[in-house]
Coordinates of C-alpha atoms and ligand atoms in Angstrom, one line a residue:
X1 CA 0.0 0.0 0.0
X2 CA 1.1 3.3 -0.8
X3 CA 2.1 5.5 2.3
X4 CA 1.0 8.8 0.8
X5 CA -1.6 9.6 -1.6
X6 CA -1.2 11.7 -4.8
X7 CA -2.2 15.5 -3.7
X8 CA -1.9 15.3 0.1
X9 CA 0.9 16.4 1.7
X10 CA 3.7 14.0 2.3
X11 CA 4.8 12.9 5.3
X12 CA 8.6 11.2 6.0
X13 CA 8.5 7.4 6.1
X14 CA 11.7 6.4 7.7
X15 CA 13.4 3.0 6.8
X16 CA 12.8 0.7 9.7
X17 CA 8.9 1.9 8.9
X18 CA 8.7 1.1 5.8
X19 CA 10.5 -2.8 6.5
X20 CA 8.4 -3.2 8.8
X21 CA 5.7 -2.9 6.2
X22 CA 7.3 -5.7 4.2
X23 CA 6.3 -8.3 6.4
X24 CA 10.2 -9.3 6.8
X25 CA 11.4 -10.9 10.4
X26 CA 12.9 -8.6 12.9
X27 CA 16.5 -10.3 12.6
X28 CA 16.6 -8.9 9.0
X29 CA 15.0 -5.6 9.8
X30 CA 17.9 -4.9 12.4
X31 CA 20.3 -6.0 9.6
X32 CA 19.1 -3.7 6.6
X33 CA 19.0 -0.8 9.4
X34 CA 22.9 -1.9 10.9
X35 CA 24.1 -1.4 7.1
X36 CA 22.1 2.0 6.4
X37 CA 23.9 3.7 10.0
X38 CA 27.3 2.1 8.6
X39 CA 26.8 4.0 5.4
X40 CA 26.7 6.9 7.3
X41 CA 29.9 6.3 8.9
X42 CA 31.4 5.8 5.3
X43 CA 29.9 8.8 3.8
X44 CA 31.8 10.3 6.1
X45 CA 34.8 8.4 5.7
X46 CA 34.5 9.6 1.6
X47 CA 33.7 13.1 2.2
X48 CA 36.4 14.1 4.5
X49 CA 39.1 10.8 4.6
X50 CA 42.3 10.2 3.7
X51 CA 43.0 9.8 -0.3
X52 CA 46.2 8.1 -0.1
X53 CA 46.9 4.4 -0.8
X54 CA 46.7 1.5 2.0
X55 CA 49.9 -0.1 1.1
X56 CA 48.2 -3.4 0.8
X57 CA 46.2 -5.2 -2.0
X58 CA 43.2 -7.0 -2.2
X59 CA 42.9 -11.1 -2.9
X60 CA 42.4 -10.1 -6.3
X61 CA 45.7 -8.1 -6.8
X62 CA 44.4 -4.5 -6.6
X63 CA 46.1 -1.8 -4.7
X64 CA 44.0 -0.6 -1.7
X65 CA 43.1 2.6 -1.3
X66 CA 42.8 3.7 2.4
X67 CA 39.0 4.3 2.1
X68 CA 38.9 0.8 1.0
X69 CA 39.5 -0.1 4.5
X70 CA 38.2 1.9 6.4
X71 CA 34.6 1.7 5.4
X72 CA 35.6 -2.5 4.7
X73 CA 36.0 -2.3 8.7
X74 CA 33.1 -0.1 9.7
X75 CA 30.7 -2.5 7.5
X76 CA 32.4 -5.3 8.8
X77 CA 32.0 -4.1 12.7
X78 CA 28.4 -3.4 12.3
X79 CA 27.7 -6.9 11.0
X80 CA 29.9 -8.2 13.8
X81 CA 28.0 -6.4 16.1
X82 CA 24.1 -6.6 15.0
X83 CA 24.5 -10.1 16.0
X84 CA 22.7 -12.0 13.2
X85 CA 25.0 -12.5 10.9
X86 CA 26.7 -15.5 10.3
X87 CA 29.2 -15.2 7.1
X88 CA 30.8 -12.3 5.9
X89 CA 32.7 -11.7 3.0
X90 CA 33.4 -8.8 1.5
X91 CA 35.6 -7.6 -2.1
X92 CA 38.4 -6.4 0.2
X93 CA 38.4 -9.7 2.5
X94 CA 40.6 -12.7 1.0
X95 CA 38.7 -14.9 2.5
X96 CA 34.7 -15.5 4.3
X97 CA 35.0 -14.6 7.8
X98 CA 32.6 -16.5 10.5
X99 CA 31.5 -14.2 12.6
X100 CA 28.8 -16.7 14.3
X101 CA 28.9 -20.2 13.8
X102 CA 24.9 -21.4 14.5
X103 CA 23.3 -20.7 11.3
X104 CA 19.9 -21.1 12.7
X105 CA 17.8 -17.6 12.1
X106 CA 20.7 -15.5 11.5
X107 CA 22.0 -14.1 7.8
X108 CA 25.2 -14.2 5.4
X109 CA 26.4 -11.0 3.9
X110 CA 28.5 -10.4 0.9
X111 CA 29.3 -6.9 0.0
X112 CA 31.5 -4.2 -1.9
X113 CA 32.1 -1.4 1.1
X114 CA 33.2 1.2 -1.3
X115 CA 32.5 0.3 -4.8
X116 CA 34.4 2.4 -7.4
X117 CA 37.0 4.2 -4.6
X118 CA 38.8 5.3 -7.3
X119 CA 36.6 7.9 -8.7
X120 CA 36.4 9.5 -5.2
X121 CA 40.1 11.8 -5.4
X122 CA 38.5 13.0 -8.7
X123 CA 34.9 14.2 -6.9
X124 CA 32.5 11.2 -9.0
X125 CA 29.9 9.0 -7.3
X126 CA 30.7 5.3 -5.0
X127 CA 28.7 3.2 -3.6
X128 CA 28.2 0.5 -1.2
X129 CA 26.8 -2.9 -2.3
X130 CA 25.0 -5.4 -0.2
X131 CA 23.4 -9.2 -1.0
X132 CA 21.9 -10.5 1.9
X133 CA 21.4 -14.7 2.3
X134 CA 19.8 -16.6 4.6
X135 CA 21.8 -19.0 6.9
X136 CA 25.6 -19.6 6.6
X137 CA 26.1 -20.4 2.8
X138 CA 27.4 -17.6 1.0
X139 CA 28.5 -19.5 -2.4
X140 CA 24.6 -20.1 -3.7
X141 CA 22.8 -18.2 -6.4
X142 CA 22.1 -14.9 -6.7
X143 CA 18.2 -16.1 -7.0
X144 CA 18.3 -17.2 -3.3
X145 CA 19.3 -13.8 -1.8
X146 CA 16.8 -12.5 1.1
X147 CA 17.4 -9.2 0.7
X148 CA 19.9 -6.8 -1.7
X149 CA 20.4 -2.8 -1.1
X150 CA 22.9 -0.5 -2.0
X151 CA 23.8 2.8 -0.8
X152 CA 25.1 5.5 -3.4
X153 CA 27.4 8.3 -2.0
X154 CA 26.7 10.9 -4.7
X155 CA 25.7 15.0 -4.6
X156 CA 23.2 13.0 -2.4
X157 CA 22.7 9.7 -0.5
X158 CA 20.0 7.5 -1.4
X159 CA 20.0 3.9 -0.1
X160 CA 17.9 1.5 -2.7
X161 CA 16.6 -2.0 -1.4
X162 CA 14.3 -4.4 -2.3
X163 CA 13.7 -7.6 0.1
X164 CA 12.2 -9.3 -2.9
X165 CA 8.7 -7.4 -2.8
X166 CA 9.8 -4.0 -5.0
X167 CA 12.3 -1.9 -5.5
X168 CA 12.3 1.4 -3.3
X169 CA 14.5 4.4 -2.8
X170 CA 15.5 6.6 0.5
X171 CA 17.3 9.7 0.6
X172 CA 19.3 11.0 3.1
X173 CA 18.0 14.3 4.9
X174 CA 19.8 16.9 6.7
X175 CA 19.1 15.1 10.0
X176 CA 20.7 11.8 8.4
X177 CA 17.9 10.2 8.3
X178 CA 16.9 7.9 5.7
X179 CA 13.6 8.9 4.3
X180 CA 11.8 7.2 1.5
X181 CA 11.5 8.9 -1.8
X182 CA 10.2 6.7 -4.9
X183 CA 8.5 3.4 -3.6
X184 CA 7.7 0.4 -6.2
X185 CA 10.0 1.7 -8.5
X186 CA 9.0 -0.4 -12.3
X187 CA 11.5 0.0 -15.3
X188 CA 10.3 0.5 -18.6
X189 CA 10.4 -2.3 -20.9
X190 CA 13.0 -1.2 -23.3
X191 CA 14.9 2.6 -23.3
X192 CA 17.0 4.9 -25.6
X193 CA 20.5 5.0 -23.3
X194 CA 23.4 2.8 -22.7
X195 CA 26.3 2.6 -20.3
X196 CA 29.5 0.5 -21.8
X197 CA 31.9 -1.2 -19.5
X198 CA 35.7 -2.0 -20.6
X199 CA 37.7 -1.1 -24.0
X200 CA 35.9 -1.0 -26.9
X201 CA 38.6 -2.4 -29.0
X202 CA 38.7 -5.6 -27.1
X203 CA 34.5 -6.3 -27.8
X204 CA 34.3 -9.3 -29.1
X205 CA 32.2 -9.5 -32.5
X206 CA 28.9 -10.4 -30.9
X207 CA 29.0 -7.0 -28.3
X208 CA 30.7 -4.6 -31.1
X209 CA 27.5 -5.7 -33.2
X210 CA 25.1 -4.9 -30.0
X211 CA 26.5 -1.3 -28.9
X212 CA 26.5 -0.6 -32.8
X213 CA 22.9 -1.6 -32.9
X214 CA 22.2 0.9 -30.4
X215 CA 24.3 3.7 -31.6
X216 CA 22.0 3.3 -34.8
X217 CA 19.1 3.8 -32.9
X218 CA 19.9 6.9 -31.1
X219 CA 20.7 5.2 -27.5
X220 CA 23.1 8.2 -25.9
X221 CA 25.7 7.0 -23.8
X222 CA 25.7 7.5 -20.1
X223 CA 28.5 6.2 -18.8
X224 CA 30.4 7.3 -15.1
X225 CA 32.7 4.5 -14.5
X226 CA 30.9 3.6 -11.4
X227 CA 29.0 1.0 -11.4
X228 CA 26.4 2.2 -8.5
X229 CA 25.8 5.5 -10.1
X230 CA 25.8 3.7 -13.5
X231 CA 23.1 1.0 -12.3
X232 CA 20.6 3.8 -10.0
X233 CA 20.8 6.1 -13.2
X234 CA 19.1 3.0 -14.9
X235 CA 16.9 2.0 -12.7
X236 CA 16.1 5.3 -11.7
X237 CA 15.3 6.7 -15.2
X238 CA 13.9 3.0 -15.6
X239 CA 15.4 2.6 -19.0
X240 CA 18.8 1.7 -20.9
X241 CA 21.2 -0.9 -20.2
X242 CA 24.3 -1.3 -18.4
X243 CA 26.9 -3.7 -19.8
X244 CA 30.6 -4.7 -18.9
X245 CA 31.2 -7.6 -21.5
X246 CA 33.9 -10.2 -22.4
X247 CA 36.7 -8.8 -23.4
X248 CA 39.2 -10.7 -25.6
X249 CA 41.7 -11.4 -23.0
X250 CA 39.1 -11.0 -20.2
X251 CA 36.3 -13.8 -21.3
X252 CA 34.9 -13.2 -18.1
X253 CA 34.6 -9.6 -17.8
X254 CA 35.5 -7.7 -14.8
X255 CA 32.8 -7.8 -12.3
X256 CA 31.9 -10.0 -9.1
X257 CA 29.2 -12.0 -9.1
X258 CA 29.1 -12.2 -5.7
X259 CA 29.6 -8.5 -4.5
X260 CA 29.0 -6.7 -7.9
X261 CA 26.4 -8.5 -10.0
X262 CA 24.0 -11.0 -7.7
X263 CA 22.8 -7.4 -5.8
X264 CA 22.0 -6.1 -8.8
X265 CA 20.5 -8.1 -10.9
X266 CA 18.6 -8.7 -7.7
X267 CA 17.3 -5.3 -7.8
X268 CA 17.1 -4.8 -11.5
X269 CA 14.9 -8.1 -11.5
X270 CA 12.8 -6.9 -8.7
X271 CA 12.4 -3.4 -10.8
X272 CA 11.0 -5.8 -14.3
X273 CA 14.2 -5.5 -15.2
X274 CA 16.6 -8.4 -16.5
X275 CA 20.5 -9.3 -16.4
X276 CA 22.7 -11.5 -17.8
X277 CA 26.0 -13.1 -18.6
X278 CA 25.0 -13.2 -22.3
X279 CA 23.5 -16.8 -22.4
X280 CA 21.6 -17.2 -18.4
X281 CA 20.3 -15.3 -16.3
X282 CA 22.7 -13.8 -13.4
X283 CA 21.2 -15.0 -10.8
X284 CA 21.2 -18.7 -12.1
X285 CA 24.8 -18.7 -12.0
X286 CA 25.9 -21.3 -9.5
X287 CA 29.1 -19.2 -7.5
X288 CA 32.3 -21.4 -8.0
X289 CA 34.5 -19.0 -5.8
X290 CA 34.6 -15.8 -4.1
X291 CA 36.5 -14.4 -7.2
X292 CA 34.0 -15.6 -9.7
X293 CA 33.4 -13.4 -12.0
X294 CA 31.1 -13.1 -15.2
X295 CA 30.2 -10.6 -18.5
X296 CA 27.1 -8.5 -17.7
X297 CA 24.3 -7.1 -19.5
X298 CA 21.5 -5.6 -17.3
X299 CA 19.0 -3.5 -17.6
X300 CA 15.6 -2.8 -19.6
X301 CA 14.0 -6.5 -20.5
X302 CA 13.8 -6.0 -24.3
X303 CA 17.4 -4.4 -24.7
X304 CA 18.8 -7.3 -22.5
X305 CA 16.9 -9.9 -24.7
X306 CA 18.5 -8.1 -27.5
X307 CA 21.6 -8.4 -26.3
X308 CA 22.1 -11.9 -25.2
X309 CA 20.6 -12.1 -29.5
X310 CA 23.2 -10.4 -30.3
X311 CA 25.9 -11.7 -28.0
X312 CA 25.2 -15.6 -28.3
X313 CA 27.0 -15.5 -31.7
X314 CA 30.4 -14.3 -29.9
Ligands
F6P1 O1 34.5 -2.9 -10.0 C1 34.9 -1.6 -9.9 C2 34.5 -0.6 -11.0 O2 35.1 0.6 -10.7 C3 33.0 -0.5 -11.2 O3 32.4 0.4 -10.2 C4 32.8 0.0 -12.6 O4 31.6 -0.4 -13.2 C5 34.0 -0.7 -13.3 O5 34.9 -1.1 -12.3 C6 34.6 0.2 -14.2 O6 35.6 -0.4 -14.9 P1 36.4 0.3 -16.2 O7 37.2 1.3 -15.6 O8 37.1 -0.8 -16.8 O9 35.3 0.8 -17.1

C-alpha cells in the first residue's frame, strides 16, 4: 500500500517503517538498518578521509586505497555487532569470515564497502553494495538472496533495497535520516540509453555488433565508471542498459558475481528489469569461488533480450 496519496501532503517514512511494512522478520529488519547507520559512517569516511593508498592489495591483486579499509571495517563491525549475521565476505576480505557459527535464524552478507574508490580523489559518485542470504552459505545463487540494497554516495545519499517485494529508494536528509523517496520503482520495458563497461577495442564480435545496434538507434551514452551510479541512473530513469562484457583477454569480464552482480540483478529483476551473462540469467549462475566473475548485461528486458541475441553469436 502506498504510504501517501497523490495530492496530500507528504509525510517522511523512515526506513525501519517502511521494512516493517514488508512483512520481513525482525532479525533482518535490524540487519538492513545496521548497514544503512554504517553507510553513514562511510559517507563520512569519503567526504572528508584520507585519499592516499593502504599499502596493501586485495585477494584479487588490486592496490587498496585507504578508504577501501576503512569503510571495509566499519561494514564489517556493524555486521559483527548486529549479531545476526553469520558469514561475511566482503571484495576487500581474501577470505569468508565467521562471525557466528549457529546458522539457525541468522543471515550471510556479501558486500563491496566502497565500490568504485577510485573515482572519489576525482569528486564522482561510489557506492556501497550489499546481497543478503539466509543461513551460513554464501556461495549459492544470486536467485536465493533475502534481501539486496545499495547505498550510493553521490551530490546526495540515497539507499535503494528491495527484500524481494519492490524496489524502493530513501534519501538522506539533513538530520541523516533515511527517508523514502520513490516506492515500487517499475522499469520500462525497453529505453533509448546505454552505459559501456571496458575497451571497446577488445569487444568481441557479438557486443561490437550490440553497442553498434544501439548507436543506430539513437541510445546516448551515459557512462560514469561507477558501477552504483551507473546501475541507479538506470533504474532510476527506468530505461537503458548497463553492460561490462567479455573482453578478448578477459572472457569473463571484470565484475563479481558475488559482490558486484548478484545485488544487482537482484534489484534490476525486482524493478522488471533483467540481467545477464549473455546466455543465463545472473542470478542462475551457480558461485564457483569468491572471485567468480562473469560478462554482464543488465538492464531494460527488451534491450537485455536483444543483447544476449546479439551476443550468443560471440
Ligand atoms: O569494479 C569496480 C568498478 O570501478 C565498477 O564500479 C565499474 O563499473 C567498473 O569497475 C569500471 O571499470 P572500467 O574502468 O574498466 O570501465
Amino acid at each position: 500500500m502506498p504510504f501517501s496519496e497523490p495530492g496530500k501532503t507528504k509525510f517522511q517514512v523512515d526506513l525501519r517503517r517502511h521494512l516493517r511494512n514488508q512483512g520481513i522478520c525482525d532479525n533482518l529488519i535490524h540487519l538492513i538498518c545496521e548497514i544503512a547507520e554504517a553507510g553513514k559512517y562511510v559517507i563520512n569516511a569519503v567526504r572528508t578521509g584520507d585519499l592516499g593508498v593502504a599499502g596493501t592489495s586485495n585477494l584479487y591483486g588490486e592496490e587498496q586505497l585507504a578508504l577501501d579499509v576503512l569503510s571495509d571495517r566499519i561494514i564489517r563491525k556493524r555486521l559483527i555487532h548486529s549479531g545476526v549475521v553469520c558469514n561475511i565476505a566482503s571484495e576487500e576480505m581474501d577470505e569468508i569470515f565467521q562471525a557466528q557459527a549457529d546458522a539457525d535464524g541468522l543471515y550471510s552478507v556479501a558486500y563491496d564497502p566502497l565500490d568504485g574508490s577510485s573515482l572519489v580523489d576525482v569528486n564522482l559518485a561510489v557506492g556501497t553494495i550489499v546481497s543478503i542470504y539466509e543461513g551460513c552459505n554464501l556461495l549459492q545463487k544470486g536467485r536465493n538472496q533475502v534481501a539486496a540494497l545499495y547505498i550510493l554516495y553521490g551530490p546526495r545519499v540515497s539507499l535503494v533495497y528491495s527484500v524481494g517485494k519492490g524496489v524502493h529508494e530513501f534519501t538522506m536528509n539533513h538530520l541523516m535520516e533515511y527517508t523514502l523517496s520513490r516506492e515500487n520503482i517499475v522499469m520500462k520495458p525497453e529505453g533509448d540509453m546505454y552505459s559501456p563497461g571496458g575497451l571497446r577495442n577488445k569487444y568481441q564480435e557479438g557486443t561490437e555488433k550490440f553497442v553498434r545496434y544501439l548507436e543506430e538507434k539513437g541510445a546516448k551514452l551515459r557512462y560514469s565508471g561507477g558501477f552504483v551510479p551507473d546501475i541507479n541512473q538506470v533504474i532510476m530513469k527506468g530505461k537503458g542498459i548497463f553492460m561490462y562484457p567479455a573482453l578478448n583477454g578477459s572472457p569473463n569480464g571484470k565484475l563479481r558475481l558475488l559482490f558486484e552482480l548478484n545485488p544487482m540483478a537482484f534489484l534490476v529483476e525486482n524493478a522488471g528489469g533483467a540481467a545477464t551473462d549473455g546466455k543465463q540469467s545472473i542470478l542462475d549462475l551457480e558461485p564457483q569461488s569468491l572471485d567468480h566473475r562473469a560478462p554482464v548485461y543488465i538492464g531494460c528486458k527488451a534491450e537485455v533480450a536483444k543483447a544476449m541475441e546479439f551476443v550468443s553469436g560471440n
